[in-house]
Short mmCIF file of C-alpha atoms and ligand atoms in Angstrom, two decimals:
data_model
loop_
_atom_site.label_atom_id
_atom_site.label_comp_id
_atom_site.label_asym_id
_atom_site.label_seq_id
_atom_site.Cartn_x
_atom_site.Cartn_y
_atom_site.Cartn_z
CA UNK A 1 -17.78 1.69 44.36
CA UNK A 2 -16.54 4.67 42.34
CA UNK A 3 -13.47 2.51 41.51
CA UNK A 4 -15.86 -0.33 40.03
CA UNK A 5 -17.89 2.15 38.25
CA UNK A 6 -14.84 3.48 36.73
CA UNK A 7 -13.66 0.01 35.62
CA UNK A 8 -17.00 -0.77 33.88
CA UNK A 9 -17.14 2.54 32.20
CA UNK A 10 -13.53 2.26 31.11
CA UNK A 11 -14.21 -1.38 29.99
CA UNK A 12 -17.19 -0.08 27.76
CA UNK A 13 -15.42 2.91 26.42
CA UNK A 14 -12.64 0.61 25.20
CA UNK A 15 -15.32 -1.82 23.62
CA UNK A 16 -16.90 1.15 21.92
CA UNK A 17 -13.80 2.52 20.58
CA UNK A 18 -12.60 -0.90 19.23
CA UNK A 19 -15.94 -0.95 17.47
CA UNK A 20 -15.74 2.33 15.93
CA UNK A 21 -12.26 1.80 14.82
CA UNK A 22 -13.01 -1.65 13.29
CA UNK A 23 -13.61 -0.17 9.72
CA UNK A 24 -10.58 1.51 9.16
CA UNK A 25 -8.40 -1.05 10.94
CA UNK A 26 -6.21 -1.47 8.07
CA UNK A 27 -5.52 2.08 7.71
CA UNK A 28 -4.89 2.21 11.37
CA UNK A 29 -2.55 -0.75 11.02
CA UNK A 30 -0.74 1.01 8.19
CA UNK A 31 -0.02 4.09 10.15
CA UNK A 32 1.34 2.17 13.07
CA UNK A 33 3.87 0.42 10.79
CA UNK A 34 4.95 3.58 8.86
CA UNK A 35 5.53 5.85 11.86
CA UNK A 36 6.53 9.53 11.56
CA UNK A 37 8.71 9.48 8.43
CA UNK A 38 7.93 10.68 4.96
CA UNK A 39 7.88 7.58 2.79
CA UNK A 40 8.01 9.54 -0.52
CA UNK A 41 11.24 11.17 0.53
CA UNK A 42 12.36 7.79 2.10
CA UNK A 43 12.04 6.31 -1.46
CA UNK A 44 14.51 8.64 -2.90
CA UNK A 45 17.00 8.54 -0.08
CA UNK A 46 16.78 4.72 0.18
CA UNK A 47 17.93 4.58 -3.50
CA UNK A 48 20.62 7.47 -2.91
CA UNK A 49 21.90 5.63 0.13
CA UNK A 50 22.00 2.26 -1.77
CA UNK A 51 19.70 0.47 0.65
CA UNK A 52 17.72 -0.71 -2.32
CA UNK A 53 20.88 -1.93 -4.10
CA UNK A 54 20.83 -4.75 -1.60
CA UNK A 55 17.44 -4.99 0.21
CA UNK A 56 15.57 -4.52 -3.27
CA UNK A 57 13.81 -1.56 -4.81
CA UNK A 58 10.76 -2.02 -2.70
CA UNK A 59 12.64 -3.85 0.32
CA UNK A 60 11.79 -7.42 -1.28
CA UNK A 61 15.20 -8.53 -1.87
CA UNK A 62 15.39 -11.75 -4.06
CA UNK A 63 18.76 -12.71 -2.40
CA UNK A 64 18.60 -14.62 0.87
CA UNK A 65 21.57 -12.85 1.91
CA UNK A 66 19.75 -9.60 2.51
CA UNK A 67 16.64 -9.70 4.69
CA UNK A 68 13.28 -8.30 3.31
CA UNK A 69 12.29 -4.75 4.78
CA UNK A 70 8.96 -4.42 2.87
CA UNK A 71 6.13 -4.34 5.21
CA UNK A 72 8.25 -4.33 8.27
CA UNK A 73 7.52 -1.85 11.36
CA UNK A 74 9.46 1.21 10.73
CA UNK A 75 10.33 1.48 14.44
CA UNK A 76 11.93 -2.02 14.30
CA UNK A 77 13.90 -0.99 11.16
CA UNK A 78 15.03 2.19 13.09
CA UNK A 79 15.99 0.36 16.13
CA UNK A 80 17.89 -2.51 14.08
CA UNK A 81 19.83 0.25 12.14
CA UNK A 82 20.79 2.17 15.52
CA UNK A 83 21.98 -1.24 17.17
CA UNK A 84 24.04 -1.85 14.12
CA UNK A 85 25.42 1.70 14.62
CA UNK A 86 26.27 1.34 18.28
CA UNK A 87 27.53 -2.16 17.62
CA UNK A 88 25.01 -3.73 19.85
CA UNK A 89 24.08 -5.86 16.77
CA UNK A 90 26.95 -6.99 14.61
CA UNK A 91 27.31 -7.56 10.94
CA UNK A 92 30.44 -6.14 9.16
CA UNK A 93 28.28 -4.79 6.10
CA UNK A 94 25.64 -3.12 8.05
CA UNK A 95 28.03 -1.81 10.74
CA UNK A 96 29.55 0.23 8.39
CA UNK A 97 26.47 1.18 6.38
CA UNK A 98 24.91 2.54 9.58
CA UNK A 99 27.40 4.83 10.63
CA UNK A 100 26.75 7.21 7.55
CA UNK A 101 23.10 8.05 7.85
CA UNK A 102 21.34 10.70 9.69
CA UNK A 103 18.38 10.20 11.91
CA UNK A 104 16.06 12.01 9.71
CA UNK A 105 17.02 10.29 6.74
CA UNK A 106 16.68 6.99 8.57
CA UNK A 107 13.08 7.78 9.82
CA UNK A 108 11.90 8.46 6.28
CA UNK A 109 13.73 5.32 4.42
CA UNK A 110 12.11 3.30 7.34
CA UNK A 111 8.79 4.60 6.44
CA UNK A 112 9.44 3.81 2.62
CA UNK A 113 10.10 0.20 3.39
CA UNK A 114 7.29 -0.16 6.08
CA UNK A 115 4.69 1.24 3.76
CA UNK A 116 5.40 -1.45 0.79
CA UNK A 117 3.86 -4.72 0.83
CA UNK A 118 5.49 -7.75 2.10
CA UNK A 119 5.97 -10.86 0.52
CA UNK A 120 3.16 -13.45 1.29
CA UNK A 121 3.57 -16.95 0.12
CA UNK A 122 0.60 -18.70 -1.97
CA UNK A 123 0.26 -21.41 0.60
CA UNK A 124 1.67 -22.02 4.04
CA UNK A 125 3.75 -25.21 4.19
CA UNK A 126 2.20 -28.08 6.49
CA UNK A 127 5.34 -28.56 8.63
CA UNK A 128 3.87 -30.26 11.76
CA UNK A 129 7.06 -29.74 14.26
CA UNK A 130 7.10 -26.04 13.54
CA UNK A 131 3.28 -25.48 13.47
CA UNK A 132 2.97 -26.92 16.78
CA UNK A 133 5.86 -24.56 18.30
CA UNK A 134 4.76 -21.59 16.13
CA UNK A 135 1.13 -21.59 17.39
CA UNK A 136 1.18 -23.52 20.78
CA UNK A 137 4.79 -23.37 22.02
CA UNK A 138 5.70 -26.18 24.34
CA UNK A 139 4.64 -25.92 28.09
CA UNK A 140 6.98 -28.56 29.20
CA UNK A 141 9.93 -26.65 28.42
CA UNK A 142 8.57 -23.13 28.94
CA UNK A 143 8.52 -22.34 25.45
CA UNK A 144 6.34 -19.51 24.58
CA UNK A 145 4.17 -19.67 21.29
CA UNK A 146 5.88 -17.72 18.59
CA UNK A 147 2.54 -16.31 17.50
CA UNK A 148 1.80 -14.60 20.80
CA UNK A 149 4.33 -12.07 19.89
CA UNK A 150 4.70 -12.43 16.07
CA UNK A 151 1.02 -12.83 15.11
CA UNK A 152 -0.87 -15.75 13.68
CA UNK A 153 0.73 -15.11 10.18
CA UNK A 154 4.11 -13.54 10.97
CA UNK A 155 2.74 -10.32 10.81
CA UNK A 156 4.35 -8.94 13.97
CA UNK A 157 2.59 -6.70 16.45
CA UNK A 158 2.59 -3.20 17.61
CA UNK A 159 1.82 -2.35 21.13
CA UNK A 160 2.19 1.34 20.98
CA UNK A 161 5.80 1.68 22.14
CA UNK A 162 7.74 -1.23 20.81
CA UNK A 163 7.00 -3.30 17.97
CA UNK A 164 7.61 -7.21 17.50
CA UNK A 165 8.90 -7.65 13.70
CA UNK A 166 7.03 -9.13 10.85
CA UNK A 167 8.76 -12.48 10.01
CA UNK A 168 6.39 -14.08 7.80
CA UNK A 169 7.41 -14.39 4.25
CA UNK A 170 11.06 -13.49 5.17
CA UNK A 171 13.82 -15.53 3.60
CA UNK A 172 14.23 -19.08 5.03
CA UNK A 173 18.10 -18.72 5.24
CA UNK A 174 18.07 -15.45 6.87
CA UNK A 175 15.65 -16.69 9.28
CA UNK A 176 17.57 -19.75 10.22
CA UNK A 177 20.77 -17.76 10.70
CA UNK A 178 19.10 -15.14 13.08
CA UNK A 179 17.76 -18.12 15.19
CA UNK A 180 21.21 -19.58 15.45
CA UNK A 181 22.56 -16.19 16.37
CA UNK A 182 20.04 -15.74 19.00
CA UNK A 183 20.69 -19.25 20.24
CA UNK A 184 24.49 -18.84 20.51
CA UNK A 185 24.31 -15.26 21.92
CA UNK A 186 25.99 -13.66 18.82
CA UNK A 187 22.89 -11.58 18.53
CA UNK A 188 21.49 -10.20 21.83
CA UNK A 189 19.84 -7.18 21.06
CA UNK A 190 16.38 -8.06 21.86
CA UNK A 191 14.37 -6.36 24.78
CA UNK A 192 15.11 -8.21 28.04
CA UNK A 193 17.01 -10.99 26.12
CA UNK A 194 13.61 -12.48 25.05
CA UNK A 195 14.79 -14.04 21.80
CA UNK A 196 17.79 -15.59 23.44
CA UNK A 197 15.52 -17.23 26.07
CA UNK A 198 13.30 -18.32 23.31
CA UNK A 199 15.90 -19.71 20.78
CA UNK A 200 18.11 -21.67 23.71
CA UNK A 201 15.23 -23.76 23.97
CA UNK A 202 15.18 -24.85 20.19
CA UNK A 203 16.88 -27.75 18.75
CA UNK A 204 18.61 -27.74 15.29
CA UNK A 205 15.81 -29.72 13.45
CA UNK A 206 13.23 -27.18 14.81
CA UNK A 207 15.10 -24.17 14.08
CA UNK A 208 15.25 -25.69 10.43
CA UNK A 209 11.53 -26.33 10.31
CA UNK A 210 10.45 -23.12 11.92
CA UNK A 211 12.61 -21.29 9.36
CA UNK A 212 10.98 -22.95 6.33
CA UNK A 213 7.65 -22.59 7.96
CA UNK A 214 7.90 -18.96 8.83
CA UNK A 215 9.34 -18.22 5.33
CA UNK A 216 6.04 -19.72 3.87
CA UNK A 217 3.63 -17.53 5.66
C1 LIG B 1 25.89 -3.83 0.94
C2 LIG B 1 24.56 -4.47 1.28
C3 LIG B 1 23.84 -3.65 2.13
C4 LIG B 1 23.39 -2.13 2.00
C5 LIG B 1 24.01 -1.31 1.09
C6 LIG B 1 22.32 -2.08 3.14
N1 LIG B 1 22.37 -3.32 4.03
FE1 LIG B 1 21.10 -3.51 5.42
N2 LIG B 1 21.49 -5.50 5.81
C7 LIG B 1 22.43 -5.98 4.86
C8 LIG B 1 22.74 -7.41 5.25
C9 LIG B 1 23.62 -8.57 4.83
C10 LIG B 1 21.77 -7.50 6.52
C11 LIG B 1 21.77 -8.92 7.30
C12 LIG B 1 22.71 -8.66 8.75
C13 LIG B 1 22.61 -9.79 9.41
O1 LIG B 1 22.76 -11.05 9.07
O2 LIG B 1 22.59 -9.58 10.73
C14 LIG B 1 21.25 -6.13 6.79
C15 LIG B 1 20.35 -5.98 7.58
C16 LIG B 1 19.50 -5.02 7.61
C17 LIG B 1 18.49 -4.62 8.71
C18 LIG B 1 17.92 -5.46 9.70
C19 LIG B 1 16.83 -6.49 9.10
C20 LIG B 1 16.05 -7.11 10.26
O3 LIG B 1 15.01 -7.94 9.83
O4 LIG B 1 16.45 -7.36 11.43
C21 LIG B 1 17.96 -3.44 8.36
C22 LIG B 1 17.07 -2.75 9.24
C23 LIG B 1 18.75 -2.93 7.27
N3 LIG B 1 19.66 -3.71 6.80
C24 LIG B 1 18.56 -1.58 6.83
C25 LIG B 1 19.35 -1.00 5.73
C26 LIG B 1 19.19 0.27 5.44
C27 LIG B 1 18.20 1.44 5.95
C28 LIG B 1 20.07 0.58 4.47
C29 LIG B 1 20.63 1.84 3.65
C30 LIG B 1 20.87 3.03 4.32
C31 LIG B 1 20.79 -0.60 4.33
N4 LIG B 1 20.44 -1.65 5.30
C32 LIG B 1 21.92 -0.89 3.43
C33 LIG B 1 23.15 -5.59 3.54
C34 LIG B 1 22.88 -4.26 3.18
C1 LIG B 2 7.77 -12.57 24.02
C2 LIG B 2 7.73 -12.04 22.75
C3 LIG B 2 8.33 -13.22 21.60
C4 LIG B 2 8.17 -14.43 21.41
C5 LIG B 2 7.47 -15.56 22.22
C6 LIG B 2 9.02 -14.68 20.29
N1 LIG B 2 9.75 -13.58 19.64
FE1 LIG B 2 10.90 -13.52 18.12
N2 LIG B 2 11.32 -11.51 18.49
C7 LIG B 2 10.65 -10.79 19.50
C8 LIG B 2 11.21 -9.37 19.46
C9 LIG B 2 10.72 -8.36 20.44
C10 LIG B 2 12.10 -9.51 18.38
C11 LIG B 2 13.01 -8.06 18.12
C12 LIG B 2 14.16 -8.24 18.89
C13 LIG B 2 15.26 -7.10 18.52
O1 LIG B 2 14.59 -5.97 18.68
O2 LIG B 2 16.04 -7.04 17.93
C14 LIG B 2 12.10 -10.76 17.89
C15 LIG B 2 12.68 -11.16 16.85
C16 LIG B 2 12.81 -12.45 16.16
C17 LIG B 2 13.44 -12.70 14.79
C18 LIG B 2 14.43 -11.81 14.20
C19 LIG B 2 13.88 -11.22 12.93
C20 LIG B 2 14.63 -10.23 12.20
O3 LIG B 2 13.92 -9.74 11.13
O4 LIG B 2 15.83 -10.28 12.23
C21 LIG B 2 13.06 -14.15 14.72
C22 LIG B 2 13.67 -14.73 13.46
C23 LIG B 2 12.16 -14.40 15.64
N3 LIG B 2 11.97 -13.35 16.54
C24 LIG B 2 11.63 -15.61 15.39
C25 LIG B 2 10.88 -16.19 16.58
C26 LIG B 2 10.43 -17.63 16.65
C27 LIG B 2 10.69 -18.49 15.73
C28 LIG B 2 9.67 -17.62 17.83
C29 LIG B 2 9.05 -18.83 18.44
C30 LIG B 2 9.95 -20.03 18.57
C31 LIG B 2 9.81 -16.31 18.60
N4 LIG B 2 10.32 -15.52 17.75
C32 LIG B 2 9.34 -16.13 19.86
C33 LIG B 2 9.60 -11.19 20.29
C34 LIG B 2 9.27 -12.79 20.45
#
């Protein structure tokens, strides 16, 4: 009885707090993205440490070789950076870059890029194959919808401990490359190997279509 009461009460207070926060949702969302770093300091440090030289002044690089970092979750940026540092994620350039930055500088730099606005395409491309997989997955091969983790417009999600990265508006070639690396196992740093499991179920033409579709979000 007491238990049931608690459940109902907990449910109500959740609904209520959700209601109260609704007005300032954008603000909360942004705080989740930025994390604990100082984005003003990060702006200067990311210039001094040459991140801007490759990833763009506000993290919106125009070259497909360099992934966009603008509007990305700070804790995802930090995790990837540490993975490059430890070698859990391999890339000749980033493995070298990551060895020379302190954790404090990294937190500030991540906050700066996270605080910038991500690229949003004017109109999402109508690519049926990709749209289906992205939004519905495919039950027959136990393929989970990308949207259930990465959000309906590729904005990513934040669960309080770990974030799922923003992928909408990212360079098509970078997305394609990462999906191929997840599939072959060349990249294997996702929690529980989730992205390797997902990508193994994808055919070449589906990877191509998904990369194009997601970059137009
Ligand atoms: C010489 C060019 C260069 C410089 C300088 C550079 N990067 Fe990178 N960065 C890259 C490339 C290329 C990749 C893509 C790696 C891959 O394909 O796996 C990358 C990937 C990343 C990623 C992973 C992005 C994702 O979506 O998973 C992060 C985070 C990152 N860089 C942060 C930084 C930070 C912070 C700095 C500055 C301290 C920096 N980079 C400096 C070239 C550079
Ligand atoms: C169960 C949750 C989940 C599902 C479903 C999922 N992802 Fe992911 N995805 C993740 C997580 C978590 C990461 C970050 C991995 C890491 O920490 O390196 C990620 C990373 C990625 C990346 C790399 C992003 C970058 O900046 O380097 C791409 C691309 C990607 N996912 C595409 C997809 C596509 C396409 C689908 C659907 C076919 C999909 N994901 C389904 C959780 C998921």
